[in-house]
Tab-separated table of C-alpha atoms in Angstrom:
chain	number	residue	atom	x	y	z
A	9	MET	CA	35.635	-1.273	-31.743
A	10	LYS	CA	39.183	-0.918	-33.687
A	11	TRP	CA	38.428	-4.009	-35.723
A	12	PHE	CA	36.057	-2.190	-37.733
A	13	ASP	CA	38.202	1.222	-38.017
A	14	THR	CA	38.578	1.891	-41.688
A	15	LYS	CA	42.300	3.110	-41.200
A	16	SER	CA	43.418	-0.081	-39.481
A	17	PHE	CA	43.604	-2.710	-42.307
A	18	ASN	CA	45.914	-4.737	-40.837
A	19	SER	CA	43.886	-5.416	-37.568
A	20	MET	CA	42.338	-8.624	-37.382
A	21	ALA	CA	38.683	-8.522	-38.452
A	22	THR	CA	38.024	-11.528	-35.750
A	23	THR	CA	39.060	-12.566	-32.721
A	24	SER	CA	40.904	-15.752	-32.378
A	25	GLN	CA	40.265	-18.877	-30.485
A	26	LYS	CA	42.848	-18.044	-28.150
A	27	HIS	CA	41.086	-14.472	-27.775
A	28	ARG	CA	37.925	-15.501	-26.839
A	29	GLN	CA	39.080	-18.069	-24.522
A	30	PHE	CA	41.434	-15.714	-22.525
A	31	VAL	CA	38.454	-13.258	-22.385
A	32	SER	CA	35.581	-15.514	-21.426
A	33	GLU	CA	37.078	-15.928	-17.828
A	34	PRO	CA	38.953	-14.338	-15.181
A	35	MET	CA	42.469	-14.969	-15.943
A	36	GLY	CA	43.379	-16.502	-12.573
A	37	ASP	CA	46.612	-17.865	-12.310
A	38	LYS	CA	47.232	-18.514	-16.104
A	39	HIS	CA	50.461	-18.799	-17.801
A	40	VAL	CA	51.707	-15.971	-20.220
A	41	SER	CA	51.064	-18.018	-23.028
A	42	ALA	CA	47.451	-17.803	-22.507
A	43	LEU	CA	47.363	-14.769	-23.801
A	44	ALA	CA	46.594	-14.291	-27.692
A	45	GLY	CA	49.522	-13.375	-29.723
A	46	ILE	CA	51.945	-14.551	-27.282
A	47	LYS	CA	53.094	-18.183	-28.427
A	48	ASP	CA	55.903	-20.215	-27.625
A	49	VAL	CA	58.944	-18.296	-27.952
A	50	LEU	CA	57.596	-15.273	-27.022
A	51	ALA	CA	56.115	-16.222	-23.722
A	52	LEU	CA	59.610	-18.051	-22.879
A	53	ARG	CA	61.333	-14.455	-22.973
A	54	LEU	CA	58.469	-13.005	-21.169
A	55	ALA	CA	59.213	-15.729	-18.426
A	56	GLN	CA	62.750	-15.187	-18.362
A	57	GLU	CA	62.107	-11.519	-18.014
A	58	GLY	CA	60.013	-12.337	-15.028
A	59	TYR	CA	56.552	-11.927	-16.726
A	60	ASP	CA	55.544	-15.332	-16.272
A	61	LYS	CA	52.283	-15.186	-15.511
A	62	ALA	CA	49.441	-13.453	-17.667
A	63	TYR	CA	48.602	-11.199	-14.779
A	64	VAL	CA	51.816	-9.806	-14.680
A	65	VAL	CA	51.460	-8.707	-18.295
A	66	LEU	CA	48.434	-7.260	-16.745
A	67	GLY	CA	50.294	-5.525	-13.932
A	68	GLN	CA	52.189	-3.809	-16.946
A	69	PHE	CA	49.493	-2.883	-18.830
A	70	LEU	CA	47.956	-0.959	-16.116
A	71	VAL	CA	50.727	0.662	-14.922
A	72	LEU	CA	50.893	2.038	-18.551
A	73	LYS	CA	47.557	3.407	-17.970
A	74	MET	CA	45.956	0.533	-20.711
A	75	ASN	CA	47.808	3.002	-23.348
A	76	LYS	CA	48.016	1.065	-26.784
A	77	LYS	CA	50.982	2.300	-28.167
A	78	LEU	CA	53.055	2.319	-24.851
A	79	PHE	CA	52.160	-1.021	-24.133
A	80	VAL	CA	52.790	-2.084	-27.630
A	81	GLU	CA	56.123	-0.741	-27.826
A	82	TRP	CA	57.036	-2.276	-24.555
A	83	LEU	CA	55.681	-5.522	-25.264
A	84	MET	CA	57.816	-5.482	-28.521
A	85	ASP	CA	61.185	-4.174	-26.539
A	86	ILE	CA	60.658	-6.978	-23.797
A	87	CYS	CA	59.997	-10.062	-26.061
A	88	GLY	CA	60.756	-9.309	-29.199
A	89	ALA	CA	57.373	-9.624	-30.283
A	90	ASN	CA	56.275	-7.878	-33.927
A	91	ALA	CA	53.669	-5.167	-34.188
A	92	TRP	CA	50.756	-7.659	-35.053
A	93	GLN	CA	51.519	-9.810	-31.936
A	94	ALA	CA	51.879	-7.177	-29.614
A	95	GLU	CA	48.537	-5.554	-31.026
A	96	CYS	CA	46.710	-8.805	-30.693
A	97	CYS	CA	48.304	-8.912	-26.887
A	98	HIS	CA	47.080	-5.363	-26.058
A	99	THR	CA	43.326	-6.017	-27.571
A	100	CYS	CA	42.882	-9.268	-25.752
A	101	LEU	CA	44.221	-7.689	-22.148
A	102	HIS	CA	41.944	-4.744	-23.006
A	103	ASN	CA	38.760	-6.799	-23.849
A	104	TRP	CA	39.459	-8.637	-20.674
A	105	CYS	CA	40.003	-5.101	-18.672
A	106	GLU	CA	36.360	-4.495	-20.196
A	107	ALA	CA	34.814	-7.152	-18.750
A	108	PHE	CA	36.264	-8.244	-15.527
A	109	LEU	CA	37.878	-4.831	-14.598
B	18	MET	CA	71.259	16.663	-35.624
B	19	ALA	CA	67.867	18.803	-34.853
B	20	SER	CA	68.299	20.731	-31.253
B	21	LEU	CA	66.195	19.385	-28.786
B	22	GLU	CA	65.253	20.507	-25.489
B	23	PHE	CA	66.754	17.747	-23.755
B	24	THR	CA	69.709	15.407	-25.040
B	25	GLN	CA	68.998	11.579	-25.017
B	26	GLU	CA	71.826	11.514	-22.404
B	27	GLN	CA	70.122	13.998	-20.235
B	28	ILE	CA	66.864	12.129	-20.380
B	29	GLU	CA	68.357	9.390	-19.331
B	30	VAL	CA	69.914	10.669	-16.177
B	31	MET	CA	66.791	12.332	-15.461
B	32	SER	CA	64.810	11.382	-12.190
B	33	ASN	CA	61.700	9.636	-12.388
B	34	ALA	CA	59.809	12.481	-11.062
B	35	GLU	CA	61.575	15.030	-13.551
B	36	LEU	CA	60.949	12.813	-16.428
B	37	LEU	CA	57.326	12.479	-15.220
B	38	GLU	CA	57.191	16.285	-14.750
B	39	THR	CA	58.526	16.528	-18.019
B	40	LEU	CA	56.167	14.361	-19.968
B	41	ARG	CA	53.241	16.271	-18.396
B	42	GLN	CA	54.337	19.492	-19.621
B	43	HIS	CA	54.211	18.186	-23.074
B	44	GLY	CA	50.818	17.505	-22.394
B	45	ILE	CA	51.285	13.751	-21.923
B	46	ASN	CA	48.894	11.664	-19.588
B	47	CYS	CA	51.412	9.249	-18.415
B	48	GLY	CA	51.150	6.439	-15.917
B	49	PRO	CA	54.204	5.957	-13.111
B	50	ILE	CA	57.406	5.830	-14.143
B	51	VAL	CA	58.950	2.489	-12.545
B	52	PRO	CA	61.672	0.332	-13.636
B	53	SER	CA	59.380	-1.253	-16.354
B	54	THR	CA	57.950	1.816	-17.903
B	55	ARG	CA	60.833	3.783	-17.746
B	56	LEU	CA	62.116	3.061	-20.966
B	57	VAL	CA	59.157	2.988	-22.745
B	58	TYR	CA	58.419	6.933	-21.640
B	59	GLN	CA	62.097	7.997	-22.325
B	60	LYS	CA	61.462	6.657	-25.823
B	61	LYS	CA	58.501	8.626	-25.897
B	62	LEU	CA	59.861	11.927	-24.695
B	63	LEU	CA	62.518	11.603	-27.104
B	64	ASN	CA	60.083	11.085	-29.736
B	65	ILE	CA	57.817	14.400	-28.606
B	66	LEU	CA	60.624	16.100	-28.298
B	67	SER	CA	62.088	15.343	-31.584
B	68	GLY	CA	58.941	16.609	-33.490
B	69	GLY	CA	58.492	12.416	-34.798
B	70	LEU	CA	62.236	12.777	-36.446
B	71	VAL	CA	62.888	10.066	-33.900
B	72	PRO	CA	60.258	7.314	-34.923
B	73	TRP	CA	58.297	5.918	-32.611
B	74	LYS	CA	57.075	2.553	-33.830
B	75	GLN	CA	59.750	-0.533	-33.682
B	76	ALA	CA	60.059	-1.937	-37.175
B	77	THR	CA	58.685	-5.643	-37.776
B	78	GLY	CA	60.242	-9.006	-35.483
B	79	TYR	CA	63.554	-9.035	-38.249
B	80	GLU	CA	64.989	-6.259	-36.857
B	81	MET	CA	64.859	-7.294	-33.186
B	82	GLU	CA	67.689	-9.799	-33.866
B	83	GLU	CA	70.238	-7.492	-32.548
B	84	GLY	CA	69.137	-7.362	-28.963
B	85	ARG	CA	68.486	-4.566	-26.498
B	86	HIS	CA	70.134	-1.876	-28.673
B	87	ARG	CA	66.857	-0.509	-30.236
B	88	THR	CA	68.376	2.893	-31.477
B	89	GLU	CA	70.138	1.279	-33.651
B	90	SER	CA	67.201	-0.603	-35.440
B	91	TYR	CA	65.362	2.164	-35.729
B	92	SER	CA	67.235	3.360	-39.393
B	93	ASP	CA	68.068	1.704	-42.663
B	94	LYS	CA	71.389	3.643	-42.687
B	95	GLY	CA	72.414	3.581	-39.145
B	96	ASP	CA	71.472	6.983	-38.028
B	97	GLU	CA	69.778	8.001	-35.013
B	98	GLU	CA	67.547	10.577	-36.456
B	99	GLU	CA	65.656	9.739	-39.556
B	100	GLU	CA	64.093	11.723	-42.197
B	101	ASN	CA	60.959	10.145	-42.530
B	102	ALA	CA	59.075	12.587	-40.731
B	103	ASP	CA	55.872	11.852	-42.756
B	104	ILE	CA	55.472	8.431	-42.177
B	105	PHE	CA	55.746	8.622	-38.438
B	106	ASP	CA	53.502	11.214	-37.366
B	107	SER	CA	53.523	12.085	-33.895
B	108	THR	CA	50.906	14.612	-34.075
B	109	GLU	CA	48.710	11.382	-34.391
B	110	GLU	CA	46.377	10.976	-31.144
B	111	GLU	CA	47.883	8.933	-28.564
B	112	ASP	CA	45.601	6.539	-27.963
B	113	GLU	CA	44.901	5.952	-31.745
B	114	MET	CA	47.286	3.761	-34.127
B	115	THR	CA	47.467	3.325	-37.885
B	116	PRO	CA	48.598	0.121	-37.912
B	117	ALA	CA	48.246	-0.272	-41.531
B	118	LYS	CA	50.059	2.816	-42.547
B	119	LEU	CA	52.873	1.667	-39.915
B	120	ASN	CA	52.475	-2.028	-40.755
B	121	ILE	CA	53.044	-1.745	-44.374
B	122	VAL	CA	56.425	0.804	-44.428
B	123	GLN	CA	57.686	-1.355	-41.497
B	124	THR	CA	57.270	-4.100	-43.632
B	125	LYS	CA	58.987	-3.003	-46.485
B	126	ARG	CA	61.811	-1.056	-44.295
B	127	GLY	CA	61.880	-4.400	-42.282
B	128	LYS	CA	62.199	-7.155	-45.500
B	129	ALA	CA	64.948	-4.343	-46.750
B	130	VAL	CA	66.622	-4.453	-43.721
B	131	ALA	CA	66.766	-7.576	-42.685
B	132	PRO	CA	69.699	-9.407	-44.818
B	133	GLU	CA	71.741	-6.511	-44.259
B	134	ARG	CA	71.214	-6.781	-40.653
B	135	LEU	CA	71.707	-10.473	-40.244
B	136	LEU	CA	74.994	-9.956	-41.941
B	137	ALA	CA	76.084	-7.073	-40.340
B	138	SER	CA	75.124	-8.267	-36.995
B	139	GLY	CA	77.857	-10.835	-36.662
B	140	SER	CA	77.491	-13.052	-33.817
B	141	LEU	CA	74.027	-12.726	-32.135
B	142	PRO	CA	73.848	-11.660	-28.256
B	143	LYS	CA	71.244	-14.137	-28.070
B	144	SER	CA	70.802	-17.330	-30.008
B	145	PRO	CA	67.206	-17.625	-28.908
B	146	ARG	CA	66.388	-14.166	-31.124
B	147	ARG	CA	67.048	-16.002	-34.085
B	148	ARG	CA	63.607	-17.941	-33.717
B	149	ILE	CA	61.590	-14.731	-34.417
B	150	VAL	CA	61.504	-15.685	-38.160
B	151	PRO	CA	59.989	-18.685	-38.155
B	152	ASP	CA	58.030	-17.861	-35.100
B	153	PRO	CA	54.637	-18.260	-36.870
B	154	ARG	CA	55.471	-21.975	-37.775
B	155	PHE	CA	55.048	-23.071	-34.487
B	156	SER	CA	51.431	-23.698	-34.686
B	157	ARG	CA	50.528	-25.278	-31.422
B	158	SER	CA	46.878	-25.925	-31.558
B	159	ASP	CA	45.122	-25.819	-28.165
B	160	ALA	CA	47.647	-24.337	-26.114
B	161	GLY	CA	44.555	-22.485	-24.408
B	162	SER	CA	42.874	-25.742	-23.930
B	163	GLU	CA	45.765	-27.401	-22.387
B	164	LEU	CA	46.385	-24.352	-19.650
B	165	SER	CA	42.811	-24.464	-18.700
B	166	GLN	CA	43.216	-27.962	-17.103
B	167	SER	CA	45.914	-28.845	-14.637
B	168	GLN	CA	47.833	-25.250	-14.739
B	169	GLN	CA	51.046	-25.613	-12.430
B	170	SER	CA	52.362	-28.988	-14.334
B	171	SER	CA	51.333	-27.292	-17.749
B	172	ASP	CA	53.114	-24.368	-17.128
B	173	GLU	CA	56.271	-26.489	-16.612
B	174	MET	CA	55.710	-28.620	-19.600
B	175	MET	CA	55.434	-25.649	-21.658
B	176	ILE	CA	58.380	-24.212	-20.348
B	177	ALA	CA	59.967	-27.200	-20.613
B	178	GLU	CA	58.873	-27.483	-24.425
B	179	SER	CA	59.349	-24.105	-25.401
B	180	GLU	CA	63.045	-24.861	-24.099
B	181	LYS	CA	63.164	-27.862	-26.438
B	182	LEU	CA	61.976	-25.490	-29.642
B	183	LEU	CA	65.186	-23.296	-28.899
B	184	LYS	CA	67.347	-26.371	-29.304
B	185	PRO	CA	67.394	-27.735	-32.955
B	186	LEU	CA	64.164	-29.183	-34.016
B	187	LYS	CA	64.217	-33.090	-33.174
B	188	LYS	CA	61.477	-35.429	-33.823
B	189	GLU	CA	61.380	-37.550	-31.148
B	190	ARG	CA	60.685	-41.260	-32.106
B	191	ARG	CA	58.796	-43.424	-29.389
B	192	VAL	CA	59.893	-46.349	-31.451
B	193	PRO	CA	63.178	-46.845	-33.214
B	194	VAL	CA	63.882	-46.480	-36.904
B	195	TYR	CA	64.890	-50.529	-37.020
B	196	LEU	CA	61.706	-51.566	-35.315
B	197	GLN	CA	59.881	-50.211	-37.444
B	198	VAL	CA	61.346	-51.666	-40.289
B	199	LEU	CA	61.214	-55.054	-39.023
B	200	ILE	CA	57.719	-54.251	-38.130
B	201	PHE	CA	57.107	-53.445	-41.736
B	202	ILE	CA	58.858	-56.199	-43.202
B	203	PHE	CA	56.934	-58.903	-41.065
B	204	VAL	CA	53.712	-57.383	-41.673
B	205	SER	CA	54.083	-57.492	-44.847
B	206	ILE	CA	55.561	-61.518	-45.398
B	207	ILE	CA	52.172	-62.248	-43.441
B	208	ILE	CA	50.105	-60.292	-45.905
B	209	TYR	CA	51.898	-61.864	-48.744
B	210	LEU	CA	51.726	-65.476	-47.274
B	211	ILE	CA	47.877	-64.717	-46.847
B	212	ILE	CA	47.279	-63.594	-50.441
B	213	TYR	CA	49.303	-66.324	-51.536
B	214	ASN	CA	47.147	-68.869	-50.029
B	215	LEU	CA	44.442	-67.685	-50.858
B	216	GLU	CA	41.885	-69.825	-53.229
B	217	PRO	CA	41.641	-68.455	-56.416
B	218	VAL	CA	37.829	-67.207	-57.149
B	219	PHE	CA	37.235	-68.575	-60.287
B	220	LYS	CA	37.735	-72.359	-59.437
B	221	HIS	CA	35.020	-74.534	-59.708
B	222	PRO	CA	33.533	-75.284	-56.107
B	223	ILE	CA	33.124	-78.877	-56.557
B	224	SER	CA	36.052	-80.053	-58.485
B	225	ARG	CA	37.774	-80.067	-54.990
B	226	HIS	CA	35.915	-82.952	-53.495
């Protein structure tokens, strides 16, 4: 996995509790703030843009063909997330897709 | 200005199909060009055409405070095209990231730019964007566990709570201050009276009778 990639020094070595909880079950109707890396203000901004549920962000992730760069760029653009938060969200969605898609 | 196959204006007026075709010609496996993905693909094409002169990755959240004018936030000097071609290498594989390199560079640039940007930006388009910087401080513990319970009501609660965050932070006191002070004084008087009336320990127990 990317976590053990020696190039990515800043990527998280362990997953957060939020990440593990999200990936452990189908996302169903969860709010977008259930995504790892997406907290209060970011979740609010995403909801304002129309991405109020996690599955809508998943939709965007899939439309971008699960491309990490594009998704991270899009997320940073739409809600002002920083690179780390966007990568957390990407990793979370990517792992979820590996498990359930 | 480097000579591009298409200028930025031309890219913006391209139809979705044309943009798709152009991206494919440059060997990019791109998904559907829909309104939500169009902007990202435009930037990608610009990046590819300029040979990496236009940086791909955004900087850190400091530079997000100017709103949607992303092209301005790319450079320190306000120019759209950068000379830092070495840092933002467009020849990397598409699906691989070197967040270390980019993050380190970006945080340096972001920190250097942040105070200038804040001063130069003047009136910010959206006041909520100020909250990017203190974002990590809003540590909402157990947000996931809250949502695993009643999701619908918690969704509204989350939005309501988040909206409260946008206003200046105020601690809600369930008990007013004056009431707390009164209770404190009352309890302290009771304790004082108790201690005052306690019998001394070292007095001979028989001497009382």
